[in-house]
Amino acid sequence: MPIRRDPFEDPANPSKIMQPPVLDHLDRKLLRLLRADGRMSNAALAAAIGLSPSACLRRLRLLEAGGVIRGYTAIIEDPGPQGRTTVIVQITLEKQTEDAFNRFEAAVRQCPEVCECYLMTGNADYQLRVEARDAADYERIHKEQLSRMPGVARIQSAFAIRTVVRGADPARLPEPA
């Protein structure tokens, strides 16, 4: 694949980089590759999308600076029976006001066992992924933390039996448009 000129490089001033207004097919391909392997080297990324390493790195930095790439993380495999129990929790608030949402969200950020929290449409206001040592530990989290969060009207919990899909499986990611 031939190396192409970076379209975000200003031809009049190659050291000045213009902000991309929208993600193009190279950005989407770069993001797809990083979802599949966040540790892929810049040289490998550049070769895969057909840009020079310096152009690829500039594009990557723009995606980071623009907030498209918010960070990098490691996906840790559950170590087995001594591992953690995943609990999916749906929370319904007493009121659906901006103040109620802000107060709940500030409180949920302080709970270290909450790994993910989503504002939802549908019957529940929030969906959480909680990690606990076991059912007794989740009971403690439920009683001492979740039920005491501001504005909570109802909590529904479901224990995960096993993980079927976790992280970004490259075979499941959509092709860039």
PDB file of C-alpha atoms in Angstrom:
ATOM      1  CA  MET A   1       0.000   0.000   0.000  1.00  0.00           C
ATOM      2  CA  PRO A   2       1.546   3.367  -0.978  1.00  0.00           C
ATOM      3  CA  ILE A   3       2.138   5.989   1.713  1.00  0.00           C
ATOM      4  CA  ARG A   4      -0.268   8.900   1.355  1.00  0.00           C
ATOM      5  CA  ARG A   5       0.135  12.496   2.447  1.00  0.00           C
ATOM      6  CA  ASP A   6      -1.737  13.284   5.660  1.00  0.00           C
ATOM      7  CA  PRO A   7      -4.904  15.182   4.662  1.00  0.00           C
ATOM      8  CA  PHE A   8      -4.788  17.157   7.947  1.00  0.00           C
ATOM      9  CA  GLU A   9      -1.409  18.597   7.139  1.00  0.00           C
ATOM     10  CA  ASP A  10      -1.629  22.146   5.825  1.00  0.00           C
ATOM     11  CA  PRO A  11       0.120  22.066   2.393  1.00  0.00           C
ATOM     12  CA  ALA A  12       1.136  25.732   2.730  1.00  0.00           C
ATOM     13  CA  ASN A  13       2.710  25.100   6.136  1.00  0.00           C
ATOM     14  CA  PRO A  14       3.514  21.404   6.769  1.00  0.00           C
ATOM     15  CA  SER A  15       4.384  22.039  10.431  1.00  0.00           C
ATOM     16  CA  LYS A  16       0.859  23.408  11.093  1.00  0.00           C
ATOM     17  CA  ILE A  17      -1.822  20.773  11.521  1.00  0.00           C
ATOM     18  CA  MET A  18      -5.475  21.619  10.952  1.00  0.00           C
ATOM     19  CA  GLN A  19      -8.172  20.228  13.268  1.00  0.00           C
ATOM     20  CA  PRO A  20     -10.206  17.507  11.568  1.00  0.00           C
ATOM     21  CA  PRO A  21     -13.863  18.589  11.390  1.00  0.00           C
ATOM     22  CA  VAL A  22     -15.150  14.989  11.287  1.00  0.00           C
ATOM     23  CA  LEU A  23     -13.650  11.529  11.418  1.00  0.00           C
ATOM     24  CA  ASP A  24     -12.634  10.268   7.992  1.00  0.00           C
ATOM     25  CA  HIS A  25     -12.076   6.675   6.876  1.00  0.00           C
ATOM     26  CA  LEU A  26      -8.438   6.714   8.078  1.00  0.00           C
ATOM     27  CA  ASP A  27      -9.479   7.898  11.550  1.00  0.00           C
ATOM     28  CA  ARG A  28     -12.150   5.197  11.752  1.00  0.00           C
ATOM     29  CA  LYS A  29      -9.665   2.545  10.605  1.00  0.00           C
ATOM     30  CA  LEU A  30      -7.106   3.768  13.169  1.00  0.00           C
ATOM     31  CA  LEU A  31      -9.733   3.627  15.939  1.00  0.00           C
ATOM     32  CA  ARG A  32     -10.824   0.137  14.871  1.00  0.00           C
ATOM     33  CA  LEU A  33      -7.231  -1.085  15.031  1.00  0.00           C
ATOM     34  CA  LEU A  34      -6.703   0.476  18.475  1.00  0.00           C
ATOM     35  CA  ARG A  35      -9.925  -1.092  19.791  1.00  0.00           C
ATOM     36  CA  ALA A  36      -8.603  -4.468  18.730  1.00  0.00           C
ATOM     37  CA  ASP A  37      -5.094  -3.854  20.103  1.00  0.00           C
ATOM     38  CA  GLY A  38      -4.515  -0.726  22.191  1.00  0.00           C
ATOM     39  CA  ARG A  39      -0.800  -1.543  22.421  1.00  0.00           C
ATOM     40  CA  MET A  40      -0.240  -1.607  18.653  1.00  0.00           C
ATOM     41  CA  SER A  41       2.902   0.364  17.846  1.00  0.00           C
ATOM     42  CA  ASN A  42       2.712   3.585  15.877  1.00  0.00           C
ATOM     43  CA  ALA A  43       4.797   1.972  13.105  1.00  0.00           C
ATOM     44  CA  ALA A  44       2.332  -0.924  12.826  1.00  0.00           C
ATOM     45  CA  LEU A  45      -0.647   1.466  12.890  1.00  0.00           C
ATOM     46  CA  ALA A  46       0.942   3.629  10.184  1.00  0.00           C
ATOM     47  CA  ALA A  47       1.621   0.624   7.972  1.00  0.00           C
ATOM     48  CA  ALA A  48      -1.920  -0.693   8.443  1.00  0.00           C
ATOM     49  CA  ILE A  49      -3.590   2.576   7.440  1.00  0.00           C
ATOM     50  CA  GLY A  50      -1.066   3.538   4.776  1.00  0.00           C
ATOM     51  CA  LEU A  51       0.432   6.679   6.304  1.00  0.00           C
ATOM     52  CA  SER A  52       3.949   7.563   7.336  1.00  0.00           C
ATOM     53  CA  PRO A  53       4.663   7.022  11.056  1.00  0.00           C
ATOM     54  CA  SER A  54       4.901  10.786  11.671  1.00  0.00           C
ATOM     55  CA  ALA A  55       1.562  11.466   9.925  1.00  0.00           C
ATOM     56  CA  CYS A  56      -0.058   8.590  11.825  1.00  0.00           C
ATOM     57  CA  LEU A  57       1.259   9.901  15.155  1.00  0.00           C
ATOM     58  CA  ARG A  58      -0.042  13.419  14.402  1.00  0.00           C
ATOM     59  CA  ARG A  59      -3.457  11.961  13.575  1.00  0.00           C
ATOM     60  CA  LEU A  60      -3.405   9.894  16.789  1.00  0.00           C
ATOM     61  CA  ARG A  61      -2.481  12.971  18.861  1.00  0.00           C
ATOM     62  CA  LEU A  62      -5.341  14.939  17.249  1.00  0.00           C
ATOM     63  CA  LEU A  63      -7.797  12.185  18.176  1.00  0.00           C
ATOM     64  CA  GLU A  64      -6.476  12.236  21.753  1.00  0.00           C
ATOM     65  CA  ALA A  65      -6.497  16.046  22.000  1.00  0.00           C
ATOM     66  CA  GLY A  66      -9.992  16.196  20.505  1.00  0.00           C
ATOM     67  CA  GLY A  67     -11.326  13.774  23.114  1.00  0.00           C
ATOM     68  CA  VAL A  68     -12.160  11.029  20.623  1.00  0.00           C
ATOM     69  CA  ILE A  69      -9.587   8.795  22.341  1.00  0.00           C
ATOM     70  CA  ARG A  70     -10.189   9.312  26.048  1.00  0.00           C
ATOM     71  CA  GLY A  71      -7.587   6.902  27.368  1.00  0.00           C
ATOM     72  CA  TYR A  72      -6.082   3.443  27.245  1.00  0.00           C
ATOM     73  CA  THR A  73      -6.766   0.523  29.566  1.00  0.00           C
ATOM     74  CA  ALA A  74      -5.911  -3.119  30.176  1.00  0.00           C
ATOM     75  CA  ILE A  75      -8.637  -5.765  30.177  1.00  0.00           C
ATOM     76  CA  ILE A  76      -7.861  -8.110  33.061  1.00  0.00           C
ATOM     77  CA  GLU A  77      -9.018 -11.723  32.945  1.00  0.00           C
ATOM     78  CA  ASP A  78     -11.029 -12.914  35.944  1.00  0.00           C
ATOM     79  CA  PRO A  79      -8.705 -15.190  37.945  1.00  0.00           C
ATOM     80  CA  GLY A  80     -11.385 -17.816  38.623  1.00  0.00           C
ATOM     81  CA  PRO A  81     -13.269 -18.840  41.769  1.00  0.00           C
ATOM     82  CA  GLN A  82     -11.346 -16.344  43.915  1.00  0.00           C
ATOM     83  CA  GLY A  83     -12.153 -13.646  41.326  1.00  0.00           C
ATOM     84  CA  ARG A  84     -14.827 -11.020  41.373  1.00  0.00           C
ATOM     85  CA  THR A  85     -18.580 -11.369  40.911  1.00  0.00           C
ATOM     86  CA  THR A  86     -20.136  -9.060  38.332  1.00  0.00           C
ATOM     87  CA  VAL A  87     -23.508  -7.581  39.228  1.00  0.00           C
ATOM     88  CA  ILE A  88     -25.601  -5.572  36.770  1.00  0.00           C
ATOM     89  CA  VAL A  89     -27.615  -3.021  38.739  1.00  0.00           C
ATOM     90  CA  GLN A  90     -30.495  -0.879  37.531  1.00  0.00           C
ATOM     91  CA  ILE A  91     -31.221   2.247  39.547  1.00  0.00           C
ATOM     92  CA  THR A  92     -34.396   4.306  39.354  1.00  0.00           C
ATOM     93  CA  LEU A  93     -34.387   7.747  40.961  1.00  0.00           C
ATOM     94  CA  GLU A  94     -37.264   9.402  42.807  1.00  0.00           C
ATOM     95  CA  LYS A  95     -37.080  12.436  40.480  1.00  0.00           C
ATOM     96  CA  GLN A  96     -35.695  12.900  36.984  1.00  0.00           C
ATOM     97  CA  THR A  97     -34.356  16.438  37.396  1.00  0.00           C
ATOM     98  CA  GLU A  98     -30.953  17.807  36.509  1.00  0.00           C
ATOM     99  CA  ASP A  99     -30.159  18.311  40.197  1.00  0.00           C
ATOM    100  CA  ALA A 100     -31.182  14.726  41.046  1.00  0.00           C
ATOM    101  CA  PHE A 101     -29.031  13.349  38.219  1.00  0.00           C
ATOM    102  CA  ASN A 102     -26.036  15.480  39.241  1.00  0.00           C
ATOM    103  CA  ARG A 103     -26.273  14.464  42.893  1.00  0.00           C
ATOM    104  CA  PHE A 104     -26.582  10.754  42.051  1.00  0.00           C
ATOM    105  CA  GLU A 105     -23.718  10.873  39.518  1.00  0.00           C
ATOM    106  CA  ALA A 106     -21.426  12.648  42.000  1.00  0.00           C
ATOM    107  CA  ALA A 107     -22.175   9.948  44.599  1.00  0.00           C
ATOM    108  CA  VAL A 108     -21.736   6.998  42.214  1.00  0.00           C
ATOM    109  CA  ARG A 109     -18.295   8.315  41.176  1.00  0.00           C
ATOM    110  CA  GLN A 110     -17.244   7.921  44.825  1.00  0.00           C
ATOM    111  CA  CYS A 111     -18.136   4.218  44.938  1.00  0.00           C
ATOM    112  CA  PRO A 112     -15.008   2.211  43.992  1.00  0.00           C
ATOM    113  CA  GLU A 113     -16.950  -1.011  43.346  1.00  0.00           C
ATOM    114  CA  VAL A 114     -18.904   0.636  40.496  1.00  0.00           C
ATOM    115  CA  CYS A 115     -16.870  -0.110  37.377  1.00  0.00           C
ATOM    116  CA  GLU A 116     -19.281   1.435  34.872  1.00  0.00           C
ATOM    117  CA  CYS A 117     -22.356   3.648  35.105  1.00  0.00           C
ATOM    118  CA  TYR A 118     -24.668   4.619  32.243  1.00  0.00           C
ATOM    119  CA  LEU A 119     -27.567   7.065  32.115  1.00  0.00           C
ATOM    120  CA  MET A 120     -30.303   5.057  30.389  1.00  0.00           C
ATOM    121  CA  THR A 121     -33.564   5.357  28.553  1.00  0.00           C
ATOM    122  CA  GLY A 122     -36.343   2.943  29.469  1.00  0.00           C
ATOM    123  CA  ASN A 123     -37.582   1.785  32.864  1.00  0.00           C
ATOM    124  CA  ALA A 124     -34.433   2.489  34.910  1.00  0.00           C
ATOM    125  CA  ASP A 125     -32.532   5.773  35.019  1.00  0.00           C
ATOM    126  CA  TYR A 126     -29.056   4.206  35.413  1.00  0.00           C
ATOM    127  CA  GLN A 127     -27.369   0.903  34.734  1.00  0.00           C
ATOM    128  CA  LEU A 128     -24.248   0.026  36.696  1.00  0.00           C
ATOM    129  CA  ARG A 129     -21.683  -2.734  36.471  1.00  0.00           C
ATOM    130  CA  VAL A 130     -20.572  -3.510  40.008  1.00  0.00           C
ATOM    131  CA  GLU A 131     -17.707  -5.830  40.978  1.00  0.00           C
ATOM    132  CA  ALA A 132     -17.977  -7.620  44.327  1.00  0.00           C
ATOM    133  CA  ARG A 133     -16.036 -10.466  45.964  1.00  0.00           C
ATOM    134  CA  ASP A 134     -19.205 -12.538  46.379  1.00  0.00           C
ATOM    135  CA  ALA A 135     -22.917 -12.242  47.175  1.00  0.00           C
ATOM    136  CA  ALA A 136     -22.242 -11.208  50.780  1.00  0.00           C
ATOM    137  CA  ASP A 137     -19.895  -8.452  49.611  1.00  0.00           C
ATOM    138  CA  TYR A 138     -22.542  -7.236  47.154  1.00  0.00           C
ATOM    139  CA  GLU A 139     -25.094  -7.177  49.981  1.00  0.00           C
ATOM    140  CA  ARG A 140     -22.727  -4.842  51.857  1.00  0.00           C
ATOM    141  CA  ILE A 141     -22.294  -2.614  48.772  1.00  0.00           C
ATOM    142  CA  HIS A 142     -26.079  -2.562  48.261  1.00  0.00           C
ATOM    143  CA  LYS A 143     -26.865  -1.764  51.901  1.00  0.00           C
ATOM    144  CA  GLU A 144     -24.021   0.648  52.733  1.00  0.00           C
ATOM    145  CA  GLN A 145     -23.513   2.441  49.435  1.00  0.00           C
ATOM    146  CA  LEU A 146     -26.070   2.026  46.644  1.00  0.00           C
ATOM    147  CA  SER A 147     -29.207   2.358  48.781  1.00  0.00           C
ATOM    148  CA  ARG A 148     -27.769   5.441  50.511  1.00  0.00           C
ATOM    149  CA  MET A 149     -27.075   7.354  47.296  1.00  0.00           C
ATOM    150  CA  PRO A 150     -29.157  10.497  46.919  1.00  0.00           C
ATOM    151  CA  GLY A 151     -32.528  10.131  45.257  1.00  0.00           C
ATOM    152  CA  VAL A 152     -32.541   6.340  44.833  1.00  0.00           C
ATOM    153  CA  ALA A 153     -36.106   5.001  44.663  1.00  0.00           C
ATOM    154  CA  ARG A 154     -35.507   1.445  43.381  1.00  0.00           C
ATOM    155  CA  ILE A 155     -32.548  -0.912  42.905  1.00  0.00           C
ATOM    156  CA  GLN A 156     -32.750  -4.053  40.767  1.00  0.00           C
ATOM    157  CA  SER A 157     -29.742  -6.377  40.689  1.00  0.00           C
ATOM    158  CA  ALA A 158     -28.763  -9.325  38.507  1.00  0.00           C
ATOM    159  CA  PHE A 159     -25.689 -11.504  39.036  1.00  0.00           C
ATOM    160  CA  ALA A 160     -23.679 -12.452  35.946  1.00  0.00           C
ATOM    161  CA  ILE A 161     -23.145 -16.196  35.546  1.00  0.00           C
ATOM    162  CA  ARG A 162     -20.127 -15.912  33.225  1.00  0.00           C
ATOM    163  CA  THR A 163     -18.570 -13.523  30.728  1.00  0.00           C
ATOM    164  CA  VAL A 164     -19.444 -14.294  27.096  1.00  0.00           C
ATOM    165  CA  VAL A 165     -17.940 -11.240  25.347  1.00  0.00           C
ATOM    166  CA  ARG A 166     -15.652  -8.692  26.943  1.00  0.00           C
ATOM    167  CA  GLY A 167     -13.672  -5.914  25.340  1.00  0.00           C
ATOM    168  CA  ALA A 168     -13.386  -5.286  21.630  1.00  0.00           C
ATOM    169  CA  ASP A 169     -13.297  -8.462  19.577  1.00  0.00           C
ATOM    170  CA  PRO A 170     -11.833  -7.398  16.193  1.00  0.00           C
ATOM    171  CA  ALA A 171     -14.171  -9.764  14.370  1.00  0.00           C
ATOM    172  CA  ARG A 172     -17.196  -7.943  15.830  1.00  0.00           C
ATOM    173  CA  LEU A 173     -16.091  -4.380  15.072  1.00  0.00           C
ATOM    174  CA  PRO A 174     -17.727  -2.675  12.101  1.00  0.00           C
ATOM    175  CA  GLU A 175     -15.619  -1.971   9.052  1.00  0.00           C
ATOM    176  CA  PRO A 176     -14.823   1.717   8.480  1.00  0.00           C
ATOM    177  CA  ALA A 177     -17.265   3.410   6.126  1.00  0.00           C
TER     178      ALA A 177
END
